[in-house]
Amino acid sequence: MPVVACFGDSLTAGYGAAPGHSYPDYLQQALNARHLRYRVVNLGISGNTTKDGVERLKDVTGLHPAVVIVEFGGNDGLRGLPLADTQRNLDTIVSTLQRSGAKVLLAGITLPPNYGPDYIKPFDKIFPELALKYKVPLMPFLLRNVYKVPGWMQADGIHATAPGNRQVAQDLMPLLLPLLHK
């Protein structure tokens, strides 16, 4: 069965949500409901930076996934890591996955306003620039329809609840479906 790999950090892992309630779990349910025979594999690890993602690329390519949803960058931003490093690491991740034969869907993230526009604006540009460079679909902000909805974000204001993760999966489906073999 072909694999859809969800490769990222705590947002992918489903941090703080009960087991079975990450967005990859809801993607699997949505694919099953459409009778699309794909196995969704959750390769999210809480706390991972883009550098960790580069170091884990062999784990992903070893699965020979049909599609990889790439969601990294939040931890880089929250730690104030150099933007050039984040961009270079994400570039390496996307290019390596494409060379392996996988189709890539890039999921962007943004940062809390207290990081200031001088850091946030160039950070936010990384994702559309990479999507354009590699001609991959982009969800500019993974939590775009979740972030301001009461009950859809955990108390930390960073991670989605189970209903929030369900919405993330719904938001990803229109970008994912064209990448799948019918």
Short mmCIF file of C-alpha atoms in Angstrom, two decimals:
data_model
loop_
_atom_site.label_atom_id
_atom_site.label_comp_id
_atom_site.label_asym_id
_atom_site.label_seq_id
_atom_site.Cartn_x
_atom_site.Cartn_y
_atom_site.Cartn_z
CA MET A 1 0.00 0.00 0.00
CA PRO A 2 1.46 3.40 -0.92
CA VAL A 3 2.56 5.64 1.95
CA VAL A 4 1.68 9.24 2.73
CA ALA A 5 4.35 10.34 5.20
CA CYS A 6 3.59 13.24 7.53
CA PHE A 7 7.06 14.53 8.36
CA GLY A 8 7.43 17.26 10.94
CA ASP A 9 7.51 18.38 14.54
CA SER A 10 4.99 18.42 17.41
CA LEU A 11 2.21 19.81 15.19
CA THR A 12 2.48 16.66 13.09
CA ALA A 13 3.09 14.36 16.06
CA GLY A 14 -0.16 15.56 17.64
CA TYR A 15 1.45 16.83 20.82
CA GLY A 16 -1.05 17.14 23.66
CA ALA A 17 -3.90 15.45 21.78
CA ALA A 18 -5.03 11.98 22.76
CA PRO A 19 -3.53 9.09 20.77
CA GLY A 20 -5.36 8.72 17.47
CA HIS A 21 -6.20 12.44 17.27
CA SER A 22 -3.26 13.95 15.35
CA TYR A 23 -3.88 15.46 11.93
CA PRO A 24 -2.21 12.40 10.28
CA ASP A 25 -4.80 10.18 12.04
CA TYR A 26 -7.60 12.30 10.61
CA LEU A 27 -5.98 12.25 7.16
CA GLN A 28 -6.04 8.45 7.30
CA GLN A 29 -9.75 8.55 8.18
CA ALA A 30 -10.46 10.97 5.31
CA LEU A 31 -8.58 8.79 2.80
CA ASN A 32 -10.37 5.67 4.06
CA ALA A 33 -13.75 7.42 3.73
CA ARG A 34 -12.88 8.10 0.06
CA HIS A 35 -11.79 4.45 -0.42
CA LEU A 36 -8.27 5.61 -1.27
CA ARG A 37 -5.84 2.88 -0.29
CA TYR A 38 -2.95 4.76 1.27
CA ARG A 39 -1.23 4.24 4.60
CA VAL A 40 -0.57 7.47 6.47
CA VAL A 41 2.59 7.32 8.57
CA ASN A 42 3.11 9.91 11.30
CA LEU A 43 6.78 10.91 11.38
CA GLY A 44 6.28 13.90 13.66
CA ILE A 45 8.65 14.33 16.61
CA SER A 46 8.02 17.04 19.16
CA GLY A 47 10.78 19.61 19.45
CA ASN A 48 12.33 18.84 16.06
CA THR A 49 13.95 21.66 14.14
CA THR A 50 14.61 21.70 10.40
CA LYS A 51 18.15 20.44 11.19
CA ASP A 52 16.60 17.40 12.92
CA GLY A 53 14.44 16.92 9.83
CA VAL A 54 17.53 16.83 7.60
CA GLU A 55 19.08 14.26 9.94
CA ARG A 56 15.93 12.09 9.73
CA LEU A 57 15.59 12.13 5.93
CA LYS A 58 16.82 8.52 5.59
CA ASP A 59 13.95 7.39 7.86
CA VAL A 60 11.48 9.00 5.46
CA THR A 61 13.04 7.99 2.15
CA GLY A 62 13.41 4.44 3.49
CA LEU A 63 9.61 4.16 3.47
CA HIS A 64 9.55 5.02 -0.28
CA PRO A 65 6.54 7.29 0.28
CA ALA A 66 4.32 8.36 -2.60
CA VAL A 67 3.72 11.71 -0.88
CA VAL A 68 5.40 13.53 2.00
CA ILE A 69 3.72 16.37 3.86
CA VAL A 70 6.60 18.47 5.20
CA GLU A 71 5.85 20.59 8.29
CA PHE A 72 8.92 22.05 9.98
CA GLY A 73 10.14 25.48 11.02
CA GLY A 74 8.15 26.39 14.10
CA ASN A 75 10.83 25.25 16.53
CA ASP A 76 13.52 27.02 14.50
CA GLY A 77 11.52 30.24 14.77
CA LEU A 78 10.64 29.85 18.45
CA ARG A 79 14.36 29.36 19.19
CA GLY A 80 15.32 32.33 17.03
CA LEU A 81 17.61 30.24 14.85
CA PRO A 82 19.19 31.94 11.82
CA LEU A 83 16.66 32.16 8.99
CA ALA A 84 19.30 31.22 6.41
CA ASP A 85 19.80 27.90 8.24
CA THR A 86 16.06 27.22 8.34
CA GLN A 87 15.71 27.97 4.64
CA ARG A 88 18.74 25.85 3.70
CA ASN A 89 17.51 22.91 5.79
CA LEU A 90 13.99 23.06 4.35
CA ASP A 91 15.48 23.30 0.86
CA THR A 92 17.53 20.16 1.57
CA ILE A 93 14.46 18.33 2.89
CA VAL A 94 12.25 19.18 -0.10
CA SER A 95 14.93 18.56 -2.75
CA THR A 96 16.01 15.25 -1.18
CA LEU A 97 12.43 14.00 -0.97
CA GLN A 98 11.74 14.98 -4.58
CA ARG A 99 14.93 13.24 -5.78
CA SER A 100 13.76 10.11 -3.93
CA GLY A 101 10.64 10.08 -6.11
CA ALA A 102 8.18 11.36 -3.53
CA LYS A 103 5.70 14.13 -4.22
CA VAL A 104 5.94 16.89 -1.61
CA LEU A 105 3.26 19.03 0.00
CA LEU A 106 4.78 21.87 2.02
CA ALA A 107 2.97 23.10 5.12
CA GLY A 108 4.14 26.43 6.44
CA ILE A 109 3.89 27.90 9.89
CA THR A 110 4.20 31.38 11.33
CA LEU A 111 5.34 32.79 14.65
CA PRO A 112 3.69 34.68 17.51
CA PRO A 113 3.60 38.46 16.93
CA ASN A 114 6.00 39.13 19.82
CA TYR A 115 8.87 37.92 17.58
CA GLY A 116 8.50 41.16 15.64
CA PRO A 117 8.05 41.86 11.93
CA ASP A 118 11.81 41.99 11.25
CA TYR A 119 12.03 38.26 12.01
CA ILE A 120 8.49 37.10 11.13
CA LYS A 121 8.25 38.61 7.63
CA PRO A 122 11.38 36.92 6.24
CA PHE A 123 10.48 33.73 8.15
CA ASP A 124 7.03 33.64 6.53
CA LYS A 125 8.57 34.12 3.06
CA ILE A 126 10.64 30.91 3.31
CA PHE A 127 7.67 28.63 2.61
CA PRO A 128 6.21 30.25 -0.53
CA GLU A 129 9.70 30.74 -1.97
CA LEU A 130 10.48 27.02 -1.57
CA ALA A 131 7.07 25.99 -2.93
CA LEU A 132 7.70 28.11 -6.01
CA LYS A 133 11.27 26.89 -6.46
CA TYR A 134 10.28 23.20 -6.31
CA LYS A 135 6.78 23.58 -7.79
CA VAL A 136 5.10 21.91 -4.82
CA PRO A 137 1.69 22.68 -3.33
CA LEU A 138 1.78 24.89 -0.25
CA MET A 139 -0.46 25.41 2.71
CA PRO A 140 1.06 28.74 3.83
CA PHE A 141 -0.05 28.35 7.47
CA LEU A 142 -0.94 24.88 8.74
CA LEU A 143 -3.20 26.23 11.49
CA ARG A 144 -4.86 28.98 9.42
CA ASN A 145 -8.44 27.81 10.07
CA VAL A 146 -7.71 26.59 13.59
CA TYR A 147 -5.66 29.30 15.27
CA LYS A 148 -8.47 31.65 16.33
CA VAL A 149 -11.27 29.10 16.92
CA PRO A 150 -12.19 28.58 20.60
CA GLY A 151 -11.48 25.01 21.67
CA TRP A 152 -9.37 24.18 18.62
CA MET A 153 -6.06 25.25 20.14
CA GLN A 154 -4.54 23.94 23.35
CA ALA A 155 -3.89 26.29 26.27
CA ASP A 156 -0.28 26.76 25.08
CA GLY A 157 -1.59 28.59 21.99
CA ILE A 158 0.76 26.56 19.78
CA HIS A 159 -0.73 23.09 19.38
CA ALA A 160 -4.13 22.06 18.04
CA THR A 161 -6.68 20.06 20.01
CA ALA A 162 -8.36 16.99 18.48
CA PRO A 163 -11.04 19.12 16.73
CA GLY A 164 -8.30 21.46 15.52
CA ASN A 165 -6.31 18.54 14.12
CA ARG A 166 -9.44 17.28 12.35
CA GLN A 167 -9.75 20.72 10.69
CA VAL A 168 -6.05 20.69 9.70
CA ALA A 169 -6.62 17.35 7.94
CA GLN A 170 -9.69 18.77 6.16
CA ASP A 171 -7.64 21.78 5.05
CA LEU A 172 -4.84 19.55 3.73
CA MET A 173 -7.08 17.19 1.75
CA PRO A 174 -7.66 19.49 -1.28
CA LEU A 175 -3.88 19.87 -1.62
CA LEU A 176 -3.17 16.17 -1.02
CA LEU A 177 -5.78 14.59 -3.30
CA PRO A 178 -4.23 15.79 -6.61
CA LEU A 179 -0.92 14.19 -5.56
CA LEU A 180 -2.46 10.73 -5.12
CA HIS A 181 -2.84 8.10 -7.83
CA LYS A 182 -6.51 7.51 -8.44
#
